[in-house]
Amino acid sequence: MDTNTKIVDLEKVVIKFAGDSGDGMQLTGTQFTDTSALLGNDLATFPDYPAEIRAPQGTVAGVSGFQIHIGRIDINTPGDIADVLVAMNPAALKANKNWIKKGGTIILNIDTFAKRDLEKAGYETSPLEDNSFEGYNIIQAPITKLTREALKDSGLDGKSIGRSKNMFALGIIYWMFNRPMEQTEKFLQNKFAKQPEVVAANIKIMHAGYNFADTIEALPSSYTVLSANLKAGTYRNVMGNQAIAWGFLAAAERANKQLFLGSYPITPASDILHELAKHKNLGVKTFQAEDEIAGICSAIGASFTGSLAITTTSGPGLALKGEGLGLAIMAELPLVVVNVQRGGPSTGLPTKTEQSDLMQALYGRNGESPSVVLASSTPGNCFDWAYMASKITLEHNTPVVLLSDGYLGNGAEPWKIKSTMDMPEIHPSIAIEGEEYQPYARDEETLARKLALPGTKGLEHRLGGLEKEDITGNVSYDPENHENMADIRSEKINRIADIIPNQKIFGKEEGDLLVVGWGGTHGSLYSGVDNLLKTGEKIALCQFNYINPLPKNTAEIFSKYKKIVVCELNSGQFANYLRMNFQGTIFHQYNKIQGFPFTTSELESHFKTLLSK
Amino acid sequence: MEHLTNKDFTSDQEVRWCPGCGDYTILRAIQKALPALGKKKEDFVFISGIGCSSRFPYYMNTYGFHTIHGRAPAFATGVKLANPKLSVWQITGDGDALAIGGNHFIHALRRNIDINILLFNNEIYGLTKGQFSPTSKKGIKTKSNPHGTTDEPFSPSDLAIGAQGSFFARVVDTNPKLMQKIFIEAEEHRGTSLIEILQNCVIFNDKTFASITGKEVKENAQLILEDGKPMLFGAEMNNGIILNGFKLEVVTVGENNVTEEDILTHNAKEQDPTLHAMLARMRPPEFPAALGIIRAVSRQTFDEGILNQLEYEKENAKFKTVDELLKSGETWEVES
Ligand SMILES: Cc1ncc(C[n+]2csc(CCOP(=O)(O)OP(=O)(O)O)c2C)c(N)n1
Ligand code: SF4
Ligand SMILES: [Mg+2]
């Protein structure tokens, strides 16, 4: 490093990598994430990519982005706006122009600012020539040219040379934030083990970027973000989808069950299938079915046979699974249905996040068919909620819907590695050979029936979707019995409230404003509330993970605040659910349906308005 | 092992099909066939969809699951994958398997999961009171098409062969002995065994198979295929099938210089499905209907493939416990 350069210590910083969907921005962002995590920063990431695999090159629709927020302090969101933007073409600049801090640093690949490139991005004149970016620190880096130059004797073809441009950008950012490059070098050596020339080229370009940044005077300082004050322990990065998969693996191992996943690919849930498919060594059986219906039905078959059975999907897939889920409710079989929500209705916004499947999860079936509904709220706690969903379903023999979302599923954060032994025990409710067996006899406390698994001598019995007679499980059309059974199915779920912990809040125990959220909005709501607490406001956050049943102390919490605002990425589904359950309580709403998470600043300003009224 | 009889497979539930329904003889045939397989009663699982036929599991004293309309192959796949030791039987109707469940049906056959599918083909929707089905003869008048159907029916055999099915047999509900024999062979076949049962619905489609099963016609209307045997049929067993160019033809041994040598010999194990498809399509009055095992070829089953991979991975993988997985990859320590 040039000795003239000052090193400035930062509390936190938001960096955004943006480029064409073929520019390798996701990889660049992930590399920066892994390196920062190894240095001990707290962090949160937000990959944001187009629905099309290759949208027209150079257009705003084709821009793929990766935002990362790193810090020495508690980081809960990927950040509202970026301090540093890397834009590989004019379209990336245009798409992010409102998401970069005034006065921030913008690193541009200036070789892509020819007239044609500008036109594709929809610019009539170059934004660099008018005063659109006045006051910003614009670094015009000839990334394409320097990459070509550095690799002209590498023997690589033009296409492969073009592909290593992203490493130049990564090198610049590594210099800016004073990060070592070893982690990425190791990564490249592994990834391209069979193509040493590609490894060499990529490493060379990353160093070229680093040296470029070191030499030019345009970057006045290099920054460092010291390691965060995380709790002691061993850490790694996890993404929500990966953590969900691992939570199920852990639950299966603790419950001594085989894990079975029946699934059909759908964005943004497929990564759970991909992750579990890798781990056959741990005994997991994954079945890529012909559609979502076969996905859930195969899982129910496996559950009937004694597996911890799960099915994973996103909104449109949950719609297809409705009838199967109803059968699992009637047959009182364990089953976890994971819905990684995306923008809807219909195909909607496949790669964007939303919380608009809550009502579908709670009520989207024929008949009186109550289901347990849980929601994870950070990428890391996806592990815990997958585990809890498994525990509840196996112990109570009733299906559980676990709601995650695209933001959690693809987002990453440092995760303090848990041991499976840290997790609570799981005691599946199963009859054994020789026992007097009635398929619909129940545990007095939980009302859970017992399963009898095929292959168990003497416990042969028949299940089905026709109404069951209490205790015997025989088909029954008796009117009183039907009503009784409907009551039991619902009461069985209500009683789960007896075993779940009390709802916790963050902030003031009582006060002026209670912010209510559920699931994936935790990070932004927490940051918004935290900021206002620091200014002395009497505010608190109540973020729900147990949706059905709700924790028993919910009403009591609600009674302690002058105002309650329910914030969610839909048009008010949880607010309406709470109105049904707590009649008389007034719930204000704050909603957003743009496919993006809340920003901390929009929340803060809304909370301030509510507090001042 | 204790010796089981048909009584052991009879449940205490009252059977509720219409009197005279073909389903009764199928139920009795299964209850008689199972003891001969020498398996434990607790290892049988019957999975059905929805329809008159799909009530079947309630009448069997085995593990059973009456699921939802059309999806039984998916449930059966889950059961078999979860515990490959079980003997899994899927009970389905022509509507259940071929209309709402057509997708699952072809994919089970394509994968060759080791289950037995008993397809009760009565060419009608029985349970919903008599609408036409994907196998109903073109032109039939039903409540849902009082002017006669304009739908072209298809045959389960064509779907099975098109989907790379490894086993296809056809039986009639009027021949319990043949049913028992074929059920046993179906269970012994490894892979998806599809048995089409021509089943009479006395209420909504009575006698739809009369041209095949009618007492007066059946000898000339049924060719019961046996592997390795000539395709002979008729009261005197002197009618036979030959291949004339690319077409099948019925001939009589002893007439027009035809000898027994000229008659086709059945080879159910032939991988090429062309002849199997042609045989399965034969119908009176021009031809006898082919019964028995039309196709039984060997190929890897889906469950076997998955189990092999699982075993291999367990032997060769880096970690054996979830904790090892959680700690794998890039990690770092934070000190207090
Ligand atoms: C999702 C759904 N759609 C429709 C039905 C109504 N239904 C029940 S059985 C059936 C057709 C049954 O015909 P088939 O499979 O041939 O059986 P069969 O009664 O003839 O034995 C229909 C349409 C249903 N139960 N579920
Ligand atoms: S309606 Fe037809 S198929 Fe159904 S039970 Fe009666 S006779 Fe059998
Ligand atoms: Mg039918």
Short mmCIF file of N, CA, C and O in Angstrom, two decimals, chain A residues 37-38 183 230 232-236 246 249 253 258 279-282 284-285 287 290-291 293-294 297-298 300-302 304-305 307 323 327 417-420 452-457 459-466 474-475, chain B residues 2 11 13 41-43 45 55 57-58 60-68 71 74-75 77-79 81-83 86 103-104 107 111 302 309-310 313-314 317 319-323 325-326 328 330-336:
data_model
loop_
_atom_site.label_atom_id
_atom_site.label_comp_id
_atom_site.label_asym_id
_atom_site.label_seq_id
_atom_site.Cartn_x
_atom_site.Cartn_y
_atom_site.Cartn_z
N ALA A 37 -16.35 -11.55 6.23
CA ALA A 37 -16.79 -12.40 7.34
C ALA A 37 -15.58 -12.99 8.05
O ALA A 37 -15.51 -13.00 9.28
N LEU A 38 -14.59 -13.44 7.25
CA LEU A 38 -13.40 -14.03 7.86
C LEU A 38 -12.63 -13.00 8.69
O LEU A 38 -11.94 -13.35 9.63
N GLN A 183 -8.29 -15.24 0.49
CA GLN A 183 -9.50 -16.05 0.51
C GLN A 183 -10.01 -16.26 -0.91
O GLN A 183 -10.35 -17.38 -1.30
N LEU A 230 -19.08 -9.51 18.00
CA LEU A 230 -19.99 -10.66 18.03
C LEU A 230 -19.69 -11.48 19.28
O LEU A 230 -18.59 -11.42 19.83
N ALA A 232 -18.63 -14.55 21.48
CA ALA A 232 -17.52 -15.47 21.23
C ALA A 232 -18.03 -16.79 20.65
O ALA A 232 -19.12 -17.24 20.97
N GLY A 233 -17.25 -17.37 19.78
CA GLY A 233 -17.64 -18.66 19.21
C GLY A 233 -17.08 -18.83 17.82
O GLY A 233 -16.34 -17.98 17.31
N THR A 234 -17.45 -19.95 17.19
CA THR A 234 -17.02 -20.21 15.82
C THR A 234 -18.13 -19.76 14.89
O THR A 234 -19.29 -20.09 15.10
N TYR A 235 -17.74 -19.00 13.88
CA TYR A 235 -18.73 -18.44 12.96
C TYR A 235 -18.52 -18.93 11.53
O TYR A 235 -17.43 -19.37 11.16
N ARG A 236 -19.58 -18.81 10.74
CA ARG A 236 -19.50 -19.00 9.31
C ARG A 236 -20.61 -18.15 8.69
O ARG A 236 -21.50 -17.66 9.40
N TRP A 246 -30.28 -27.03 6.58
CA TRP A 246 -29.50 -27.58 7.69
C TRP A 246 -30.34 -27.80 8.94
O TRP A 246 -30.12 -28.75 9.70
N LEU A 249 -31.94 -31.07 8.51
CA LEU A 249 -30.98 -32.16 8.69
C LEU A 249 -30.73 -32.40 10.17
O LEU A 249 -30.68 -33.54 10.64
N GLU A 253 -31.70 -35.76 12.40
CA GLU A 253 -30.70 -36.51 13.15
C GLU A 253 -31.10 -36.63 14.62
O GLU A 253 -31.03 -37.71 15.21
N GLN A 258 -35.35 -40.56 9.16
CA GLN A 258 -34.85 -40.29 7.83
C GLN A 258 -35.51 -39.00 7.34
O GLN A 258 -36.69 -38.78 7.58
N HIS A 279 -26.62 -33.84 0.23
CA HIS A 279 -26.24 -34.51 1.47
C HIS A 279 -26.83 -35.90 1.62
O HIS A 279 -27.29 -36.29 2.71
N LYS A 280 -26.81 -36.67 0.55
CA LYS A 280 -27.27 -38.05 0.62
C LYS A 280 -26.47 -38.82 1.67
O LYS A 280 -26.96 -39.76 2.27
N ASN A 281 -25.21 -38.38 1.86
CA ASN A 281 -24.36 -39.04 2.86
C ASN A 281 -24.97 -39.00 4.25
O ASN A 281 -24.68 -39.83 5.09
N LEU A 282 -25.85 -38.02 4.50
CA LEU A 282 -26.48 -37.94 5.81
C LEU A 282 -27.83 -38.67 5.82
O LEU A 282 -28.63 -38.50 6.74
N VAL A 284 -30.36 -38.28 3.74
CA VAL A 284 -31.56 -37.58 3.26
C VAL A 284 -31.93 -38.08 1.86
O VAL A 284 -31.07 -38.31 1.02
N LYS A 285 -33.22 -38.29 1.67
CA LYS A 285 -33.70 -38.69 0.35
C LYS A 285 -34.42 -37.49 -0.26
O LYS A 285 -35.38 -36.98 0.33
N PHE A 287 -36.45 -36.00 -3.62
CA PHE A 287 -37.19 -36.48 -4.78
C PHE A 287 -37.66 -35.26 -5.57
O PHE A 287 -38.49 -34.50 -5.08
N GLU A 290 -42.67 -34.49 -10.38
CA GLU A 290 -43.12 -33.97 -11.67
C GLU A 290 -43.88 -32.64 -11.51
O GLU A 290 -44.10 -31.94 -12.49
N ASP A 291 -44.32 -32.33 -10.34
CA ASP A 291 -44.96 -31.03 -10.08
C ASP A 291 -45.07 -30.85 -8.57
O ASP A 291 -44.68 -31.75 -7.80
N ILE A 293 -47.65 -30.81 -6.75
CA ILE A 293 -48.63 -31.69 -6.11
C ILE A 293 -47.96 -33.01 -5.77
O ILE A 293 -48.09 -33.53 -4.66
N ALA A 294 -47.21 -33.54 -6.72
CA ALA A 294 -46.50 -34.79 -6.46
C ALA A 294 -45.44 -34.57 -5.38
O ALA A 294 -45.12 -35.48 -4.62
N CYS A 297 -47.40 -34.73 -2.14
CA CYS A 297 -48.02 -36.05 -1.94
C CYS A 297 -46.96 -37.11 -1.65
O CYS A 297 -47.16 -37.98 -0.80
N SER A 298 -45.82 -37.03 -2.32
CA SER A 298 -44.76 -38.00 -2.02
C SER A 298 -44.28 -37.79 -0.60
O SER A 298 -43.99 -38.75 0.12
N ILE A 300 -46.08 -36.72 1.90
CA ILE A 300 -47.09 -37.28 2.81
C ILE A 300 -46.95 -38.81 2.86
O ILE A 300 -47.05 -39.44 3.92
N GLY A 301 -46.68 -39.42 1.69
CA GLY A 301 -46.46 -40.87 1.66
C GLY A 301 -45.28 -41.26 2.54
O GLY A 301 -45.33 -42.24 3.29
N ALA A 302 -44.21 -40.47 2.45
CA ALA A 302 -43.02 -40.77 3.25
C ALA A 302 -43.29 -40.54 4.73
O ALA A 302 -42.79 -41.28 5.59
N PHE A 304 -46.23 -40.90 6.25
CA PHE A 304 -47.05 -42.06 6.65
C PHE A 304 -46.15 -43.26 6.94
O PHE A 304 -46.43 -44.08 7.81
N THR A 305 -45.03 -43.32 6.23
CA THR A 305 -44.11 -44.45 6.37
C THR A 305 -43.03 -44.18 7.43
O THR A 305 -42.17 -45.02 7.67
N SER A 307 -40.94 -41.15 7.83
CA SER A 307 -39.86 -40.17 7.64
C SER A 307 -40.25 -38.82 8.24
O SER A 307 -41.44 -38.53 8.41
N GLU A 323 -54.60 -28.97 -1.65
CA GLU A 323 -55.41 -30.17 -1.42
C GLU A 323 -54.62 -31.21 -0.63
O GLU A 323 -55.16 -31.86 0.27
N LEU A 327 -55.24 -32.96 3.17
CA LEU A 327 -55.23 -34.40 3.50
C LEU A 327 -54.33 -34.67 4.70
O LEU A 327 -54.68 -35.44 5.59
N ILE A 417 -22.00 -20.92 14.72
CA ILE A 417 -22.32 -22.32 14.42
C ILE A 417 -22.92 -23.01 15.64
O ILE A 417 -22.38 -22.91 16.74
N LYS A 418 -24.05 -23.64 15.41
CA LYS A 418 -24.69 -24.37 16.50
C LYS A 418 -24.32 -25.82 16.41
O LYS A 418 -23.99 -26.32 15.33
N SER A 419 -24.44 -26.48 17.53
CA SER A 419 -24.29 -27.93 17.51
C SER A 419 -25.69 -28.50 17.55
O SER A 419 -26.60 -27.90 18.15
N THR A 420 -25.89 -29.65 16.93
CA THR A 420 -27.23 -30.26 16.98
C THR A 420 -27.62 -30.51 18.43
O THR A 420 -28.80 -30.50 18.76
N ALA A 452 -48.81 -45.23 13.40
CA ALA A 452 -48.32 -46.62 13.41
C ALA A 452 -47.72 -46.83 12.03
O ALA A 452 -48.39 -46.61 11.02
N LEU A 453 -46.46 -47.18 11.99
CA LEU A 453 -45.76 -47.19 10.71
C LEU A 453 -45.89 -48.52 9.99
O LEU A 453 -45.77 -49.58 10.60
N PRO A 454 -46.13 -48.47 8.68
CA PRO A 454 -46.17 -49.70 7.88
C PRO A 454 -44.93 -50.53 8.19
O PRO A 454 -43.83 -49.99 8.32
N GLY A 455 -45.14 -51.84 8.32
CA GLY A 455 -44.03 -52.71 8.69
C GLY A 455 -44.11 -53.09 10.16
O GLY A 455 -43.44 -54.02 10.61
N THR A 456 -44.97 -52.37 10.94
CA THR A 456 -45.12 -52.71 12.35
C THR A 456 -46.21 -53.77 12.48
O THR A 456 -47.36 -53.53 12.10
N LYS A 457 -45.84 -54.89 13.02
CA LYS A 457 -46.76 -56.02 13.12
C LYS A 457 -47.96 -55.69 14.00
O LYS A 457 -47.81 -55.12 15.09
N LEU A 459 -50.36 -53.56 13.77
CA LEU A 459 -50.95 -52.21 13.84
C LEU A 459 -51.53 -51.76 12.48
O LEU A 459 -51.70 -50.56 12.25
N GLU A 460 -51.83 -52.73 11.62
CA GLU A 460 -52.38 -52.38 10.30
C GLU A 460 -53.64 -51.53 10.48
O GLU A 460 -54.48 -51.83 11.33
N HIS A 461 -53.75 -50.47 9.71
CA HIS A 461 -54.92 -49.61 9.78
C HIS A 461 -55.00 -48.81 8.49
O HIS A 461 -54.06 -48.80 7.70
N ARG A 462 -56.12 -48.16 8.28
CA ARG A 462 -56.32 -47.39 7.06
C ARG A 462 -56.55 -45.92 7.40
O ARG A 462 -57.32 -45.61 8.32
N LEU A 463 -55.90 -45.05 6.64
CA LEU A 463 -56.12 -43.62 6.78
C LEU A 463 -56.76 -43.11 5.50
O LEU A 463 -56.76 -43.79 4.48
N GLY A 464 -57.22 -41.88 5.54
CA GLY A 464 -57.77 -41.31 4.31
C GLY A 464 -58.33 -39.93 4.54
O GLY A 464 -58.31 -39.41 5.66
N GLY A 465 -58.82 -39.34 3.47
CA GLY A 465 -59.31 -37.97 3.55
C GLY A 465 -60.77 -37.88 3.93
O GLY A 465 -61.28 -36.79 4.18
N LEU A 466 -61.49 -39.02 3.94
CA LEU A 466 -62.88 -38.97 4.40
C LEU A 466 -62.89 -38.72 5.90
O LEU A 466 -61.96 -39.11 6.59
N ASN A 474 -62.29 -44.89 11.76
CA ASN A 474 -63.10 -45.40 10.66
C ASN A 474 -63.80 -44.26 9.95
O ASN A 474 -64.02 -43.20 10.52
N VAL A 475 -64.19 -44.50 8.69
CA VAL A 475 -64.92 -43.47 7.96
C VAL A 475 -66.24 -43.19 8.68
O VAL A 475 -66.91 -44.12 9.12
N GLU B 2 -45.66 -67.48 9.75
CA GLU B 2 -47.01 -68.06 9.86
C GLU B 2 -47.68 -68.07 8.48
O GLU B 2 -47.37 -67.25 7.62
N SER B 11 -60.67 -56.93 5.93
CA SER B 11 -60.86 -56.01 7.07
C SER B 11 -62.28 -56.15 7.61
O SER B 11 -63.14 -56.81 7.01
N GLN B 13 -64.46 -53.87 7.76
CA GLN B 13 -65.37 -52.86 7.21
C GLN B 13 -66.33 -53.46 6.19
O GLN B 13 -65.95 -54.30 5.38
N LYS B 41 -47.82 -59.74 6.56
CA LYS B 41 -48.98 -58.91 6.32
C LYS B 41 -48.66 -57.42 6.55
O LYS B 41 -49.14 -56.55 5.82
N GLU B 42 -47.84 -57.16 7.56
CA GLU B 42 -47.57 -55.75 7.90
C GLU B 42 -46.69 -55.06 6.86
O GLU B 42 -46.48 -53.85 6.93
N ASP B 43 -46.18 -55.83 5.91
CA ASP B 43 -45.33 -55.21 4.89
C ASP B 43 -46.08 -54.82 3.62
O ASP B 43 -45.48 -54.37 2.65
N VAL B 45 -48.75 -52.39 1.69
CA VAL B 45 -49.41 -51.09 1.81
C VAL B 45 -50.26 -50.87 0.57
O VAL B 45 -49.78 -51.03 -0.56
N ARG B 55 -61.94 -46.99 -2.97
CA ARG B 55 -62.34 -47.36 -1.61
C ARG B 55 -61.66 -48.65 -1.17
O ARG B 55 -61.72 -49.05 0.00
N PRO B 57 -58.71 -49.88 -0.33
CA PRO B 57 -57.86 -50.09 0.85
C PRO B 57 -58.64 -50.30 2.15
O PRO B 57 -58.18 -51.02 3.03
N TYR B 58 -59.86 -49.69 2.26
CA TYR B 58 -60.62 -49.86 3.50
C TYR B 58 -61.01 -51.32 3.73
O TYR B 58 -61.29 -51.73 4.84
N MET B 60 -59.18 -53.95 2.90
CA MET B 60 -57.99 -54.80 3.05
C MET B 60 -57.46 -54.64 4.47
O MET B 60 -57.25 -53.52 4.92
N ASN B 61 -57.19 -55.74 5.12
CA ASN B 61 -56.63 -55.64 6.46
C ASN B 61 -55.10 -55.52 6.38
O ASN B 61 -54.36 -56.38 6.83
N THR B 62 -54.67 -54.43 5.76
CA THR B 62 -53.24 -54.13 5.64
C THR B 62 -53.09 -52.65 5.98
O THR B 62 -54.09 -51.99 6.26
N TYR B 63 -51.88 -52.13 5.92
CA TYR B 63 -51.72 -50.69 5.98
C TYR B 63 -52.35 -50.12 4.71
O TYR B 63 -52.18 -50.68 3.61
N GLY B 64 -53.07 -49.03 4.84
CA GLY B 64 -53.75 -48.48 3.67
C GLY B 64 -53.90 -46.98 3.78
O GLY B 64 -53.90 -46.40 4.88
N PHE B 65 -54.02 -46.35 2.63
CA PHE B 65 -54.18 -44.89 2.60
C PHE B 65 -55.02 -44.51 1.38
O PHE B 65 -54.63 -44.76 0.25
N HIS B 66 -56.19 -43.98 1.68
CA HIS B 66 -57.14 -43.51 0.66
C HIS B 66 -56.84 -42.02 0.52
O HIS B 66 -57.15 -41.25 1.42
N THR B 67 -56.19 -41.62 -0.52
CA THR B 67 -55.61 -40.27 -0.56
C THR B 67 -56.49 -39.27 -1.32
O THR B 67 -57.66 -39.13 -1.00
N ILE B 68 -55.96 -38.58 -2.28
CA ILE B 68 -56.75 -37.59 -3.02
C ILE B 68 -56.75 -37.95 -4.51
O ILE B 68 -55.94 -38.75 -4.97
N ARG B 71 -53.64 -38.58 -7.35
CA ARG B 71 -52.26 -38.40 -6.90
C ARG B 71 -51.65 -39.65 -6.28
O ARG B 71 -50.52 -39.59 -5.77
N ALA B 74 -47.93 -40.55 -6.56
CA ALA B 74 -46.97 -39.74 -5.81
C ALA B 74 -46.88 -40.22 -4.36
O ALA B 74 -45.79 -40.33 -3.80
N PHE B 75 -48.03 -40.52 -3.75
CA PHE B 75 -48.01 -41.05 -2.38
C PHE B 75 -47.26 -42.38 -2.35
O PHE B 75 -46.42 -42.62 -1.48
N THR B 77 -45.03 -43.45 -4.34
CA THR B 77 -43.60 -43.21 -4.54
C THR B 77 -42.94 -42.82 -3.22
O THR B 77 -41.87 -43.31 -2.87
N GLY B 78 -43.61 -41.94 -2.47
CA GLY B 78 -43.07 -41.52 -1.17
C GLY B 78 -42.96 -42.70 -0.21
O GLY B 78 -41.96 -42.85 0.50
N VAL B 79 -43.98 -43.55 -0.19
CA VAL B 79 -43.97 -44.72 0.70
C VAL B 79 -42.81 -45.64 0.33
O VAL B 79 -42.02 -46.05 1.18
N LEU B 81 -40.08 -45.02 -1.45
CA LEU B 81 -38.75 -44.45 -1.24
C LEU B 81 -38.40 -44.43 0.25
O LEU B 81 -37.27 -44.66 0.64
N ALA B 82 -39.42 -44.15 1.08
CA ALA B 82 -39.15 -44.07 2.51
C ALA B 82 -38.81 -45.44 3.08
O ALA B 82 -37.96 -45.56 3.95
N ASN B 83 -39.46 -46.46 2.58
CA ASN B 83 -39.17 -47.82 3.07
C ASN B 83 -39.25 -48.82 1.91
O ASN B 83 -40.30 -49.42 1.67
N LEU B 86 -41.15 -52.38 1.69
CA LEU B 86 -42.59 -52.59 1.67
C LEU B 86 -43.07 -53.02 0.29
O LEU B 86 -42.46 -52.69 -0.73
N ASN B 103 -50.56 -37.11 -15.24
CA ASN B 103 -49.16 -36.70 -15.11
C ASN B 103 -48.38 -37.63 -14.17
O ASN B 103 -47.31 -38.12 -14.50
N HIS B 104 -48.97 -37.89 -13.01
CA HIS B 104 -48.27 -38.74 -12.03
C HIS B 104 -48.12 -40.16 -12.56
O HIS B 104 -47.13 -40.83 -12.33
N HIS B 107 -45.28 -40.49 -15.06
CA HIS B 107 -43.96 -40.32 -14.45
C HIS B 107 -43.58 -41.49 -13.54
O HIS B 107 -42.40 -41.82 -13.43
N ARG B 111 -40.18 -43.55 -14.31
CA ARG B 111 -39.11 -43.77 -13.32
C ARG B 111 -38.93 -45.24 -13.00
O ARG B 111 -37.90 -45.65 -12.53
N PHE B 302 -36.35 -47.16 -9.85
CA PHE B 302 -36.05 -45.84 -9.32
C PHE B 302 -35.53 -45.95 -7.88
O PHE B 302 -34.53 -45.33 -7.50
N GLN B 309 -27.16 -44.81 -4.72
CA GLN B 309 -26.46 -43.52 -4.54
C GLN B 309 -26.27 -43.22 -3.07
O GLN B 309 -25.21 -42.76 -2.65
N LEU B 310 -27.32 -43.49 -2.30
CA LEU B 310 -27.27 -43.20 -0.87
C LEU B 310 -26.17 -44.02 -0.21
O LEU B 310 -25.39 -43.49 0.59
N GLU B 313 -22.75 -42.69 -1.25
CA GLU B 313 -22.41 -41.42 -0.60
C GLU B 313 -22.09 -41.62 0.88
O GLU B 313 -21.20 -40.98 1.42
N LYS B 314 -22.82 -42.51 1.52
CA LYS B 314 -22.58 -42.76 2.95
C LYS B 314 -21.18 -43.31 3.15
O LYS B 314 -20.50 -42.97 4.11
N ALA B 317 -18.51 -40.20 1.58
CA ALA B 317 -18.58 -38.75 1.80
C ALA B 317 -17.65 -38.30 2.92
O ALA B 317 -17.24 -39.10 3.76
N PHE B 319 -18.26 -36.12 5.44
CA PHE B 319 -18.74 -36.14 6.83
C PHE B 319 -19.93 -37.06 7.01
O PHE B 319 -20.68 -37.34 6.09
N LYS B 320 -20.05 -37.51 8.26
CA LYS B 320 -21.06 -38.51 8.58
C LYS B 320 -22.14 -37.96 9.51
O LYS B 320 -23.14 -38.61 9.74
N THR B 321 -21.89 -36.78 10.08
CA THR B 321 -22.90 -36.23 10.98
C THR B 321 -23.19 -34.79 10.57
O THR B 321 -22.39 -34.14 9.88
N VAL B 322 -24.34 -34.31 11.02
CA VAL B 322 -24.75 -32.95 10.68
C VAL B 322 -23.77 -31.94 11.30
O VAL B 322 -23.44 -30.94 10.67
N ASP B 323 -23.30 -32.22 12.50
CA ASP B 323 -22.36 -31.29 13.12
C ASP B 323 -21.11 -31.08 12.25
O ASP B 323 -20.61 -29.97 12.14
N LEU B 325 -21.01 -31.25 9.06
CA LEU B 325 -21.42 -30.38 7.95
C LEU B 325 -21.47 -28.92 8.39
O LEU B 325 -20.96 -28.03 7.70
N LEU B 326 -22.07 -28.67 9.55
CA LEU B 326 -22.22 -27.29 10.01
C LEU B 326 -20.87 -26.62 10.19
O LEU B 326 -20.73 -25.42 9.96
N SER B 328 -18.18 -27.34 8.47
CA SER B 328 -17.32 -27.44 7.27
C SER B 328 -17.22 -26.08 6.57
O SER B 328 -17.97 -25.16 6.88
N GLU B 330 -15.56 -22.41 5.18
CA GLU B 330 -14.82 -21.30 5.80
C GLU B 330 -15.44 -20.92 7.13
O GLU B 330 -16.59 -20.53 7.19
N THR B 331 -14.69 -21.00 8.19
CA THR B 331 -15.20 -20.57 9.49
C THR B 331 -14.17 -19.66 10.14
O THR B 331 -13.02 -19.63 9.72
N TRP B 332 -14.58 -18.92 11.13
CA TRP B 332 -13.64 -18.08 11.87
C TRP B 332 -14.03 -18.00 13.33
O TRP B 332 -15.19 -18.24 13.67
N GLU B 333 -13.05 -17.69 14.14
CA GLU B 333 -13.27 -17.66 15.59
C GLU B 333 -13.44 -16.23 16.05
O GLU B 333 -12.73 -15.34 15.60
N VAL B 334 -14.37 -16.03 16.93
CA VAL B 334 -14.47 -14.72 17.59
C VAL B 334 -14.18 -14.96 19.05
O VAL B 334 -14.78 -15.84 19.68
N GLU B 335 -13.19 -14.23 19.57
CA GLU B 335 -12.86 -14.41 20.98
C GLU B 335 -13.62 -13.39 21.82
O GLU B 335 -13.98 -12.33 21.33
N SER B 336 -13.85 -13.74 23.05
CA SER B 336 -14.63 -12.82 23.88
C SER B 336 -13.75 -11.70 24.42
O SER B 336 -12.55 -11.83 24.45
#
